[in-house]
Amino acid sequence: MRLKFLFSFMMSVAWGCGAHANPLRLNTDGSWNFHGSVALFAATTTKGTTTVNGNSADVDLNLRDALDHLDFTGTGRVEAWNGRLGLIAEGHYIGLSASARATSGPAAGATVNVESTQSWMSFLVGYQVTDGQFANGRPYSFDVQGGARYNRLTQEIVGSGGVLNVGGTERWWEPVIGARYSWGIADGWDGAFMVDASGFDTNGNELAWSATLGLARRFNERSSLVFGWRHYDIDFSTARAGGPFGTDLYSSGPFIGYAYTFN
């Protein structure tokens, strides 16, 4: 088994998805509104390049490929709003692994294990720029967000018996900005479009960005089923003792989640 084949499992499937699809209905009496959501994003397409110890490999995965090697994934978002100002925390984790017996190269005959984990936590301040109603009485709102994101990326290949040990873990902070437009579609239905971008050539991340289109089916004033489509793109690289390390890829696919609003 060639190492490039193993590299192809290193990044895929699920990235954070936190589009709260309901127009923000904010209190004006000084009290707080809270919104929480959890979601799963299933990337039907993941393409790009991963690099470990200076060796690069193309990635071209569908959802079935990625799920075969998924260990665990989860994402969540919490928002607290008081008037037009909001505090937002969003976290995400995904772990992937693969194992096979190498048939060539320095690790020939050994069992080779590949591990890839990606996690991040964002801390944002939000501001609702405008809100109101359309002529048909449906609500809308537009808010912007900005803050910092902490990232942790592991890309590691280890052979049994110590014959191979390449890759490692990188951690970094970066700025992040975002914007969201939400609107009422019909009775019990809301929509939202959200974009964010981070990195801006900070600590090795040239740019990461995402675009999310979501729909929410409200069960009542507090609970909603949220679903839609998301695209995520990242270009990260850094120099390690063993050589260049990084990933340059994009993922696109549907997501589904649950959102809850409480005072």
PDB file of C-alpha atoms in Angstrom:
ATOM      1  CA  MET A   1       0.000   0.000   0.000  1.00  0.00           C
ATOM      2  CA  ARG A   2       1.433   3.350  -1.019  1.00  0.00           C
ATOM      3  CA  LEU A   3       1.587   6.235   1.434  1.00  0.00           C
ATOM      4  CA  LYS A   4      -0.195   8.501  -1.050  1.00  0.00           C
ATOM      5  CA  PHE A   5      -3.199   6.200  -0.824  1.00  0.00           C
ATOM      6  CA  LEU A   6      -3.174   6.644   2.953  1.00  0.00           C
ATOM      7  CA  PHE A   7      -2.849  10.424   2.619  1.00  0.00           C
ATOM      8  CA  SER A   8      -6.127  10.481   0.711  1.00  0.00           C
ATOM      9  CA  PHE A   9      -8.033   9.675   3.928  1.00  0.00           C
ATOM     10  CA  MET A  10      -6.598  12.532   5.923  1.00  0.00           C
ATOM     11  CA  MET A  11      -9.210  15.267   5.476  1.00  0.00           C
ATOM     12  CA  SER A  12     -12.927  14.994   4.678  1.00  0.00           C
ATOM     13  CA  VAL A  13     -16.577  14.706   5.701  1.00  0.00           C
ATOM     14  CA  ALA A  14     -17.770  17.179   8.295  1.00  0.00           C
ATOM     15  CA  TRP A  15     -16.987  20.761   9.092  1.00  0.00           C
ATOM     16  CA  GLY A  16     -18.829  23.042  11.513  1.00  0.00           C
ATOM     17  CA  CYS A  17     -22.218  24.276  10.463  1.00  0.00           C
ATOM     18  CA  GLY A  18     -23.841  26.946  12.612  1.00  0.00           C
ATOM     19  CA  ALA A  19     -26.345  28.872  10.520  1.00  0.00           C
ATOM     20  CA  HIS A  20     -29.184  29.753  12.881  1.00  0.00           C
ATOM     21  CA  ALA A  21     -31.957  29.954  10.294  1.00  0.00           C
ATOM     22  CA  ASN A  22     -34.547  31.954  12.241  1.00  0.00           C
ATOM     23  CA  PRO A  23     -34.624  35.766  11.950  1.00  0.00           C
ATOM     24  CA  LEU A  24     -33.273  37.121  15.221  1.00  0.00           C
ATOM     25  CA  ARG A  25     -36.128  38.237  17.425  1.00  0.00           C
ATOM     26  CA  LEU A  26     -34.349  40.348  19.998  1.00  0.00           C
ATOM     27  CA  ASN A  27     -35.579  41.589  23.345  1.00  0.00           C
ATOM     28  CA  THR A  28     -35.652  45.352  23.847  1.00  0.00           C
ATOM     29  CA  ASP A  29     -36.197  45.313  27.618  1.00  0.00           C
ATOM     30  CA  GLY A  30     -32.586  44.602  28.577  1.00  0.00           C
ATOM     31  CA  SER A  31     -33.077  40.844  28.977  1.00  0.00           C
ATOM     32  CA  TRP A  32     -31.112  38.154  27.119  1.00  0.00           C
ATOM     33  CA  ASN A  33     -32.148  35.877  24.276  1.00  0.00           C
ATOM     34  CA  PHE A  34     -30.311  32.578  23.828  1.00  0.00           C
ATOM     35  CA  HIS A  35     -30.073  30.383  20.732  1.00  0.00           C
ATOM     36  CA  GLY A  36     -28.433  26.956  20.623  1.00  0.00           C
ATOM     37  CA  SER A  37     -27.933  24.548  17.720  1.00  0.00           C
ATOM     38  CA  VAL A  38     -26.229  21.253  16.915  1.00  0.00           C
ATOM     39  CA  ALA A  39     -25.655  19.970  13.388  1.00  0.00           C
ATOM     40  CA  LEU A  40     -23.969  17.390  11.194  1.00  0.00           C
ATOM     41  CA  PHE A  41     -22.525  18.191   7.784  1.00  0.00           C
ATOM     42  CA  ALA A  42     -22.116  15.328   5.279  1.00  0.00           C
ATOM     43  CA  ALA A  43     -19.707  16.336   2.522  1.00  0.00           C
ATOM     44  CA  THR A  44     -20.744  14.588  -0.679  1.00  0.00           C
ATOM     45  CA  THR A  45     -17.617  15.985  -2.360  1.00  0.00           C
ATOM     46  CA  THR A  46     -14.182  16.612  -0.869  1.00  0.00           C
ATOM     47  CA  LYS A  47     -11.320  17.561  -3.179  1.00  0.00           C
ATOM     48  CA  GLY A  48      -7.867  19.087  -2.796  1.00  0.00           C
ATOM     49  CA  THR A  49      -4.365  18.256  -1.627  1.00  0.00           C
ATOM     50  CA  THR A  50      -2.828  17.206   1.693  1.00  0.00           C
ATOM     51  CA  THR A  51       0.877  17.473   2.522  1.00  0.00           C
ATOM     52  CA  VAL A  52       2.846  15.620   5.211  1.00  0.00           C
ATOM     53  CA  ASN A  53       6.659  15.764   5.504  1.00  0.00           C
ATOM     54  CA  GLY A  54       6.835  17.393   2.097  1.00  0.00           C
ATOM     55  CA  ASN A  55       4.871  14.584   0.406  1.00  0.00           C
ATOM     56  CA  SER A  56       1.638  15.750  -1.213  1.00  0.00           C
ATOM     57  CA  ALA A  57      -1.328  13.658  -2.303  1.00  0.00           C
ATOM     58  CA  ASP A  58      -4.526  14.480  -4.118  1.00  0.00           C
ATOM     59  CA  VAL A  59      -7.807  14.015  -2.242  1.00  0.00           C
ATOM     60  CA  ASP A  60     -10.980  13.112  -4.140  1.00  0.00           C
ATOM     61  CA  LEU A  61     -13.584  11.566  -1.830  1.00  0.00           C
ATOM     62  CA  ASN A  62     -17.306  11.029  -1.899  1.00  0.00           C
ATOM     63  CA  LEU A  63     -19.469  10.658   1.208  1.00  0.00           C
ATOM     64  CA  ARG A  64     -19.223   6.865   1.324  1.00  0.00           C
ATOM     65  CA  ASP A  65     -15.400   6.971   1.197  1.00  0.00           C
ATOM     66  CA  ALA A  66     -15.288   9.406   4.087  1.00  0.00           C
ATOM     67  CA  LEU A  67     -17.850   7.650   6.286  1.00  0.00           C
ATOM     68  CA  ASP A  68     -15.886   4.396   6.017  1.00  0.00           C
ATOM     69  CA  HIS A  69     -13.096   6.064   8.010  1.00  0.00           C
ATOM     70  CA  LEU A  70     -15.062   8.384  10.294  1.00  0.00           C
ATOM     71  CA  ASP A  71     -14.454   7.920  14.040  1.00  0.00           C
ATOM     72  CA  PHE A  72     -16.522  10.776  15.432  1.00  0.00           C
ATOM     73  CA  THR A  73     -17.792  14.208  14.469  1.00  0.00           C
ATOM     74  CA  GLY A  74     -19.924  16.890  16.058  1.00  0.00           C
ATOM     75  CA  THR A  75     -20.550  20.633  15.940  1.00  0.00           C
ATOM     76  CA  GLY A  76     -22.470  23.109  18.057  1.00  0.00           C
ATOM     77  CA  ARG A  77     -23.176  26.814  18.361  1.00  0.00           C
ATOM     78  CA  VAL A  78     -24.526  28.983  21.190  1.00  0.00           C
ATOM     79  CA  GLU A  79     -25.616  32.617  20.844  1.00  0.00           C
ATOM     80  CA  ALA A  80     -26.610  35.102  23.555  1.00  0.00           C
ATOM     81  CA  TRP A  81     -28.180  38.411  22.482  1.00  0.00           C
ATOM     82  CA  ASN A  82     -29.024  41.508  24.484  1.00  0.00           C
ATOM     83  CA  GLY A  83     -30.495  44.218  22.304  1.00  0.00           C
ATOM     84  CA  ARG A  84     -28.498  44.367  19.086  1.00  0.00           C
ATOM     85  CA  LEU A  85     -25.280  43.008  20.628  1.00  0.00           C
ATOM     86  CA  GLY A  86     -24.547  39.292  20.777  1.00  0.00           C
ATOM     87  CA  LEU A  87     -21.934  36.856  22.091  1.00  0.00           C
ATOM     88  CA  ILE A  88     -21.349  33.690  20.058  1.00  0.00           C
ATOM     89  CA  ALA A  89     -19.359  30.495  20.685  1.00  0.00           C
ATOM     90  CA  GLU A  90     -19.074  27.759  18.066  1.00  0.00           C
ATOM     91  CA  GLY A  91     -17.117  24.512  18.222  1.00  0.00           C
ATOM     92  CA  HIS A  92     -16.393  21.609  15.905  1.00  0.00           C
ATOM     93  CA  TYR A  93     -14.557  18.280  15.966  1.00  0.00           C
ATOM     94  CA  ILE A  94     -13.970  15.519  13.415  1.00  0.00           C
ATOM     95  CA  GLY A  95     -11.757  12.438  13.720  1.00  0.00           C
ATOM     96  CA  LEU A  96     -10.794  10.100  10.867  1.00  0.00           C
ATOM     97  CA  SER A  97      -8.563   7.035  10.781  1.00  0.00           C
ATOM     98  CA  ALA A  98      -7.422   4.283   8.411  1.00  0.00           C
ATOM     99  CA  SER A  99      -5.228   1.211   8.805  1.00  0.00           C
ATOM    100  CA  ALA A 100      -3.602  -1.097   6.232  1.00  0.00           C
ATOM    101  CA  ARG A 101      -0.502  -3.164   5.564  1.00  0.00           C
ATOM    102  CA  ALA A 102       2.106  -1.365   3.479  1.00  0.00           C
ATOM    103  CA  THR A 103       3.372  -3.324   0.458  1.00  0.00           C
ATOM    104  CA  SER A 104       6.168  -0.996  -0.629  1.00  0.00           C
ATOM    105  CA  GLY A 105       8.488   1.750   0.619  1.00  0.00           C
ATOM    106  CA  PRO A 106      10.335   1.949   3.943  1.00  0.00           C
ATOM    107  CA  ALA A 107       7.326   0.559   5.846  1.00  0.00           C
ATOM    108  CA  ALA A 108       6.783  -2.475   3.567  1.00  0.00           C
ATOM    109  CA  GLY A 109       5.238  -5.343   5.530  1.00  0.00           C
ATOM    110  CA  ALA A 110       4.261  -3.172   8.494  1.00  0.00           C
ATOM    111  CA  THR A 111       0.779  -2.117   9.542  1.00  0.00           C
ATOM    112  CA  VAL A 112       0.402   1.596   8.869  1.00  0.00           C
ATOM    113  CA  ASN A 113      -2.134   3.708  10.765  1.00  0.00           C
ATOM    114  CA  VAL A 114      -3.355   7.086   9.567  1.00  0.00           C
ATOM    115  CA  GLU A 115      -5.000   9.552  11.948  1.00  0.00           C
ATOM    116  CA  SER A 116      -6.537  12.883  11.049  1.00  0.00           C
ATOM    117  CA  THR A 117      -8.396  15.148  13.462  1.00  0.00           C
ATOM    118  CA  GLN A 118      -9.617  18.694  12.981  1.00  0.00           C
ATOM    119  CA  SER A 119     -11.146  20.830  15.697  1.00  0.00           C
ATOM    120  CA  TRP A 120     -11.756  24.499  16.217  1.00  0.00           C
ATOM    121  CA  MET A 121     -13.510  26.886  18.561  1.00  0.00           C
ATOM    122  CA  SER A 122     -14.699  30.359  17.589  1.00  0.00           C
ATOM    123  CA  PHE A 123     -15.438  33.238  19.969  1.00  0.00           C
ATOM    124  CA  LEU A 124     -17.395  36.020  18.274  1.00  0.00           C
ATOM    125  CA  VAL A 125     -19.137  39.299  18.970  1.00  0.00           C
ATOM    126  CA  GLY A 126     -22.234  39.924  16.858  1.00  0.00           C
ATOM    127  CA  TYR A 127     -24.140  43.054  15.950  1.00  0.00           C
ATOM    128  CA  GLN A 128     -27.599  43.137  14.387  1.00  0.00           C
ATOM    129  CA  VAL A 129     -27.370  45.804  11.707  1.00  0.00           C
ATOM    130  CA  THR A 130     -31.037  45.831  10.775  1.00  0.00           C
ATOM    131  CA  ASP A 131     -34.316  43.989  11.182  1.00  0.00           C
ATOM    132  CA  GLY A 132     -37.897  44.533  10.122  1.00  0.00           C
ATOM    133  CA  GLN A 133     -40.764  43.155   8.107  1.00  0.00           C
ATOM    134  CA  PHE A 134     -41.472  42.744   4.417  1.00  0.00           C
ATOM    135  CA  ALA A 135     -44.701  44.063   2.923  1.00  0.00           C
ATOM    136  CA  ASN A 136     -46.260  40.628   3.484  1.00  0.00           C
ATOM    137  CA  GLY A 137     -45.461  40.825   7.201  1.00  0.00           C
ATOM    138  CA  ARG A 138     -42.630  38.253   7.135  1.00  0.00           C
ATOM    139  CA  PRO A 139     -39.657  39.202   9.364  1.00  0.00           C
ATOM    140  CA  TYR A 140     -36.030  39.613   8.323  1.00  0.00           C
ATOM    141  CA  SER A 141     -32.743  40.424  10.046  1.00  0.00           C
ATOM    142  CA  PHE A 142     -29.109  41.005   9.110  1.00  0.00           C
ATOM    143  CA  ASP A 143     -26.174  40.693  11.514  1.00  0.00           C
ATOM    144  CA  VAL A 144     -22.387  40.749  11.298  1.00  0.00           C
ATOM    145  CA  GLN A 145     -19.872  38.900  13.472  1.00  0.00           C
ATOM    146  CA  GLY A 146     -16.177  39.107  14.265  1.00  0.00           C
ATOM    147  CA  GLY A 147     -13.700  37.535  16.660  1.00  0.00           C
ATOM    148  CA  ALA A 148     -11.048  34.830  16.984  1.00  0.00           C
ATOM    149  CA  ARG A 149     -10.818  31.122  16.165  1.00  0.00           C
ATOM    150  CA  TYR A 150      -8.577  28.489  17.760  1.00  0.00           C
ATOM    151  CA  ASN A 151      -7.612  25.592  15.453  1.00  0.00           C
ATOM    152  CA  ARG A 152      -6.054  22.177  16.027  1.00  0.00           C
ATOM    153  CA  LEU A 153      -5.088  20.008  13.029  1.00  0.00           C
ATOM    154  CA  THR A 154      -3.502  16.527  13.217  1.00  0.00           C
ATOM    155  CA  GLN A 155      -2.210  14.635  10.174  1.00  0.00           C
ATOM    156  CA  GLU A 156      -0.159  11.641  11.285  1.00  0.00           C
ATOM    157  CA  ILE A 157       1.045   8.358   9.757  1.00  0.00           C
ATOM    158  CA  VAL A 158       2.572   5.745  12.081  1.00  0.00           C
ATOM    159  CA  GLY A 159       3.906   2.313  11.162  1.00  0.00           C
ATOM    160  CA  SER A 160       4.069  -0.634  13.552  1.00  0.00           C
ATOM    161  CA  GLY A 161       7.459  -1.407  15.014  1.00  0.00           C
ATOM    162  CA  GLY A 162       8.595   2.200  14.715  1.00  0.00           C
ATOM    163  CA  VAL A 163       9.414   1.876  10.985  1.00  0.00           C
ATOM    164  CA  LEU A 164       7.487   5.051  10.166  1.00  0.00           C
ATOM    165  CA  ASN A 165       6.327   8.106  12.096  1.00  0.00           C
ATOM    166  CA  VAL A 166       5.571  11.241  10.084  1.00  0.00           C
ATOM    167  CA  GLY A 167       3.313  14.225  10.469  1.00  0.00           C
ATOM    168  CA  GLY A 168       2.067  15.687  13.714  1.00  0.00           C
ATOM    169  CA  THR A 169      -0.219  18.369  15.137  1.00  0.00           C
ATOM    170  CA  GLU A 170      -0.436  22.087  14.485  1.00  0.00           C
ATOM    171  CA  ARG A 171      -2.313  24.608  16.654  1.00  0.00           C
ATOM    172  CA  TRP A 172      -2.993  28.234  15.820  1.00  0.00           C
ATOM    173  CA  TRP A 173      -5.219  31.257  16.417  1.00  0.00           C
ATOM    174  CA  GLU A 174      -6.669  33.349  13.611  1.00  0.00           C
ATOM    175  CA  PRO A 175      -9.177  36.183  13.090  1.00  0.00           C
ATOM    176  CA  VAL A 176     -12.653  35.350  11.781  1.00  0.00           C
ATOM    177  CA  ILE A 177     -15.485  37.500  10.399  1.00  0.00           C
ATOM    178  CA  GLY A 178     -18.979  36.608   9.237  1.00  0.00           C
ATOM    179  CA  ALA A 179     -22.367  37.883   8.136  1.00  0.00           C
ATOM    180  CA  ARG A 180     -25.861  36.372   8.150  1.00  0.00           C
ATOM    181  CA  TYR A 181     -29.161  37.298   6.519  1.00  0.00           C
ATOM    182  CA  SER A 182     -32.307  35.563   7.808  1.00  0.00           C
ATOM    183  CA  TRP A 183     -35.888  35.897   6.666  1.00  0.00           C
ATOM    184  CA  GLY A 184     -39.335  34.417   7.150  1.00  0.00           C
ATOM    185  CA  ILE A 185     -40.510  32.375   4.170  1.00  0.00           C
ATOM    186  CA  ALA A 186     -43.969  31.136   5.192  1.00  0.00           C
ATOM    187  CA  ASP A 187     -45.849  30.064   8.285  1.00  0.00           C
ATOM    188  CA  GLY A 188     -43.454  27.801  10.188  1.00  0.00           C
ATOM    189  CA  TRP A 189     -40.612  28.220   7.672  1.00  0.00           C
ATOM    190  CA  ASP A 190     -37.523  30.453   7.833  1.00  0.00           C
ATOM    191  CA  GLY A 191     -34.411  30.800   5.687  1.00  0.00           C
ATOM    192  CA  ALA A 192     -30.862  32.043   6.232  1.00  0.00           C
ATOM    193  CA  PHE A 193     -27.719  32.664   4.214  1.00  0.00           C
ATOM    194  CA  MET A 194     -24.441  32.855   6.136  1.00  0.00           C
ATOM    195  CA  VAL A 195     -20.835  33.447   5.068  1.00  0.00           C
ATOM    196  CA  ASP A 196     -17.642  33.568   7.118  1.00  0.00           C
ATOM    197  CA  ALA A 197     -13.934  33.865   6.467  1.00  0.00           C
ATOM    198  CA  SER A 198     -10.862  33.347   8.659  1.00  0.00           C
ATOM    199  CA  GLY A 199      -7.101  33.137   8.516  1.00  0.00           C
ATOM    200  CA  PHE A 200      -6.132  36.012   6.212  1.00  0.00           C
ATOM    201  CA  ASP A 201      -2.571  34.663   6.042  1.00  0.00           C
ATOM    202  CA  THR A 202      -2.295  34.414   9.841  1.00  0.00           C
ATOM    203  CA  ASN A 203      -0.191  31.601  11.359  1.00  0.00           C
ATOM    204  CA  GLY A 204      -0.093  29.614   8.123  1.00  0.00           C
ATOM    205  CA  ASN A 205      -3.778  29.785   7.203  1.00  0.00           C
ATOM    206  CA  GLU A 206      -3.897  31.768   3.973  1.00  0.00           C
ATOM    207  CA  LEU A 207      -7.689  31.712   3.924  1.00  0.00           C
ATOM    208  CA  ALA A 208     -10.585  29.567   5.091  1.00  0.00           C
ATOM    209  CA  TRP A 209     -14.139  30.465   4.118  1.00  0.00           C
ATOM    210  CA  SER A 210     -17.594  28.952   4.093  1.00  0.00           C
ATOM    211  CA  ALA A 211     -21.040  29.681   2.676  1.00  0.00           C
ATOM    212  CA  THR A 212     -24.204  28.136   4.096  1.00  0.00           C
ATOM    213  CA  LEU A 213     -27.794  28.227   2.866  1.00  0.00           C
ATOM    214  CA  GLY A 214     -30.234  26.930   5.462  1.00  0.00           C
ATOM    215  CA  LEU A 215     -33.954  26.349   5.925  1.00  0.00           C
ATOM    216  CA  ALA A 216     -35.687  25.920   9.264  1.00  0.00           C
ATOM    217  CA  ARG A 217     -38.970  24.169   9.957  1.00  0.00           C
ATOM    218  CA  ARG A 218     -40.304  25.575  13.210  1.00  0.00           C
ATOM    219  CA  PHE A 219     -42.210  23.176  15.458  1.00  0.00           C
ATOM    220  CA  ASN A 220     -43.072  26.045  17.810  1.00  0.00           C
ATOM    221  CA  GLU A 221     -41.583  29.358  18.933  1.00  0.00           C
ATOM    222  CA  ARG A 222     -38.552  27.595  20.427  1.00  0.00           C
ATOM    223  CA  SER A 223     -37.677  24.464  18.418  1.00  0.00           C
ATOM    224  CA  SER A 224     -36.662  24.098  14.781  1.00  0.00           C
ATOM    225  CA  LEU A 225     -35.308  21.451  12.447  1.00  0.00           C
ATOM    226  CA  VAL A 226     -32.592  23.082  10.329  1.00  0.00           C
ATOM    227  CA  PHE A 227     -31.256  21.713   7.038  1.00  0.00           C
ATOM    228  CA  GLY A 228     -29.553  22.996   3.899  1.00  0.00           C
ATOM    229  CA  TRP A 229     -26.290  23.057   1.949  1.00  0.00           C
ATOM    230  CA  ARG A 230     -22.761  24.137   2.946  1.00  0.00           C
ATOM    231  CA  HIS A 231     -19.463  24.744   1.164  1.00  0.00           C
ATOM    232  CA  TYR A 232     -16.163  24.978   3.060  1.00  0.00           C
ATOM    233  CA  ASP A 233     -12.686  25.815   1.706  1.00  0.00           C
ATOM    234  CA  ILE A 234      -9.336  25.928   3.553  1.00  0.00           C
ATOM    235  CA  ASP A 235      -5.730  26.613   2.515  1.00  0.00           C
ATOM    236  CA  PHE A 236      -3.307  26.004   5.404  1.00  0.00           C
ATOM    237  CA  SER A 237       0.431  25.289   5.240  1.00  0.00           C
ATOM    238  CA  THR A 238       3.428  25.512   7.536  1.00  0.00           C
ATOM    239  CA  ALA A 239       7.033  24.292   7.756  1.00  0.00           C
ATOM    240  CA  ARG A 240       7.886  21.470  10.163  1.00  0.00           C
ATOM    241  CA  ALA A 241      11.215  19.773  10.864  1.00  0.00           C
ATOM    242  CA  GLY A 242      10.290  16.921   8.505  1.00  0.00           C
ATOM    243  CA  GLY A 243       9.157  19.213   5.687  1.00  0.00           C
ATOM    244  CA  PRO A 244       6.058  21.157   4.579  1.00  0.00           C
ATOM    245  CA  PHE A 245       2.771  20.281   6.314  1.00  0.00           C
ATOM    246  CA  GLY A 246      -0.676  21.448   5.304  1.00  0.00           C
ATOM    247  CA  THR A 247      -3.960  21.015   3.498  1.00  0.00           C
ATOM    248  CA  ASP A 248      -5.627  22.811   0.597  1.00  0.00           C
ATOM    249  CA  LEU A 249      -9.110  21.475  -0.066  1.00  0.00           C
ATOM    250  CA  TYR A 250     -12.827  22.148  -0.214  1.00  0.00           C
ATOM    251  CA  SER A 251     -15.910  20.225   0.905  1.00  0.00           C
ATOM    252  CA  SER A 252     -19.538  20.627  -0.174  1.00  0.00           C
ATOM    253  CA  GLY A 253     -22.679  18.856   0.912  1.00  0.00           C
ATOM    254  CA  PRO A 254     -25.943  18.894   2.879  1.00  0.00           C
ATOM    255  CA  PHE A 255     -26.348  19.394   6.617  1.00  0.00           C
ATOM    256  CA  ILE A 256     -29.075  18.771   9.164  1.00  0.00           C
ATOM    257  CA  GLY A 257     -29.435  20.075  12.691  1.00  0.00           C
ATOM    258  CA  TYR A 258     -31.660  21.130  15.547  1.00  0.00           C
ATOM    259  CA  ALA A 259     -32.024  24.668  16.933  1.00  0.00           C
ATOM    260  CA  TYR A 260     -33.598  25.854  20.172  1.00  0.00           C
ATOM    261  CA  THR A 261     -34.371  29.370  21.381  1.00  0.00           C
ATOM    262  CA  PHE A 262     -34.919  30.289  25.023  1.00  0.00           C
ATOM    263  CA  ASN A 263     -34.996  33.422  27.180  1.00  0.00           C
TER     264      ASN A 263
END
